[in-house]
């Protein structure tokens, strides 16, 4: 009986929520970033059913980590840690903040280190992130800010197992098909998912360069927000169920006594 009640509560919760409640801390998103973020949050229905299968599995894994009292560590991996993995890290951390998931931490790395590409920096600036050049050289460090009350993300190219990244108990997310094939074992990962994105690099120095980077940025943003929104709903559904179960049990006992 309790199982049926819990299932009913969860079903009503999901059916009645067209969008996930936002954290009050959203007011501290950078003003320039807010319009773009709101558009992305309203586009989650555009995620295809095929992609949702994988993204739902990731969200369930993240929620499971958080329910067990652990931090959820996500490491986005591509070949050179220059484009897609950085976009994914930045958007995942922003989405976690947006949905009040304070124990979700995003990282990125490659199977080799090169540099965070200047085109990646440019597209993230276009959508509203504040990005400062902290260092210069062949592999500069960029400080990426998304909120007024959070430290900046340090964006630079590195291997996925570099000192700045977790060495164990992290979820590996392969953003690149090449890295996925050439790195069959991700040491320290508790699970691994292939969320490949087309590489905008193929359009570098062409008339479609800006469009390609804008589209990839939007796609990645949408899917990171989808993952975090589902994670938030799963956590909230469990809270609602646990809160209402004792009351339901008392009502059932009352009916039996009558």
Short mmCIF file of C-alpha atoms in Angstrom, two decimals, residues 1 6 8 12 18 33 35 68 72 74 90 125 128 135 144 152 159 162 173 205 217 226 238 258:
data_model
loop_
_atom_site.label_atom_id
_atom_site.label_comp_id
_atom_site.label_asym_id
_atom_site.label_seq_id
_atom_site.Cartn_x
_atom_site.Cartn_y
_atom_site.Cartn_z
CA UNK A 1 0.00 0.00 0.00
CA UNK A 6 4.61 6.76 -3.04
CA UNK A 8 1.10 8.09 -6.89
CA UNK A 12 1.35 13.62 -9.53
CA UNK A 18 5.94 21.85 -16.34
CA UNK A 33 23.80 35.85 -18.50
CA UNK A 35 18.30 36.20 -20.43
CA UNK A 68 23.77 9.21 -0.21
CA UNK A 72 28.54 14.54 -7.26
CA UNK A 74 31.34 15.28 -13.08
CA UNK A 90 30.90 25.59 -17.53
CA UNK A 125 31.48 35.63 -23.68
CA UNK A 128 26.90 36.43 -21.05
CA UNK A 135 47.64 34.19 -17.53
CA UNK A 144 34.96 32.22 -16.01
CA UNK A 152 35.13 31.64 -10.99
CA UNK A 159 44.53 15.92 -18.87
CA UNK A 162 45.45 16.36 -13.70
CA UNK A 173 31.20 12.11 -19.43
CA UNK A 205 38.11 29.91 -40.22
CA UNK A 217 27.04 26.09 -27.11
CA UNK A 226 18.08 19.10 -18.67
CA UNK A 238 11.93 11.84 -2.70
CA UNK A 258 -13.09 1.95 11.59
#
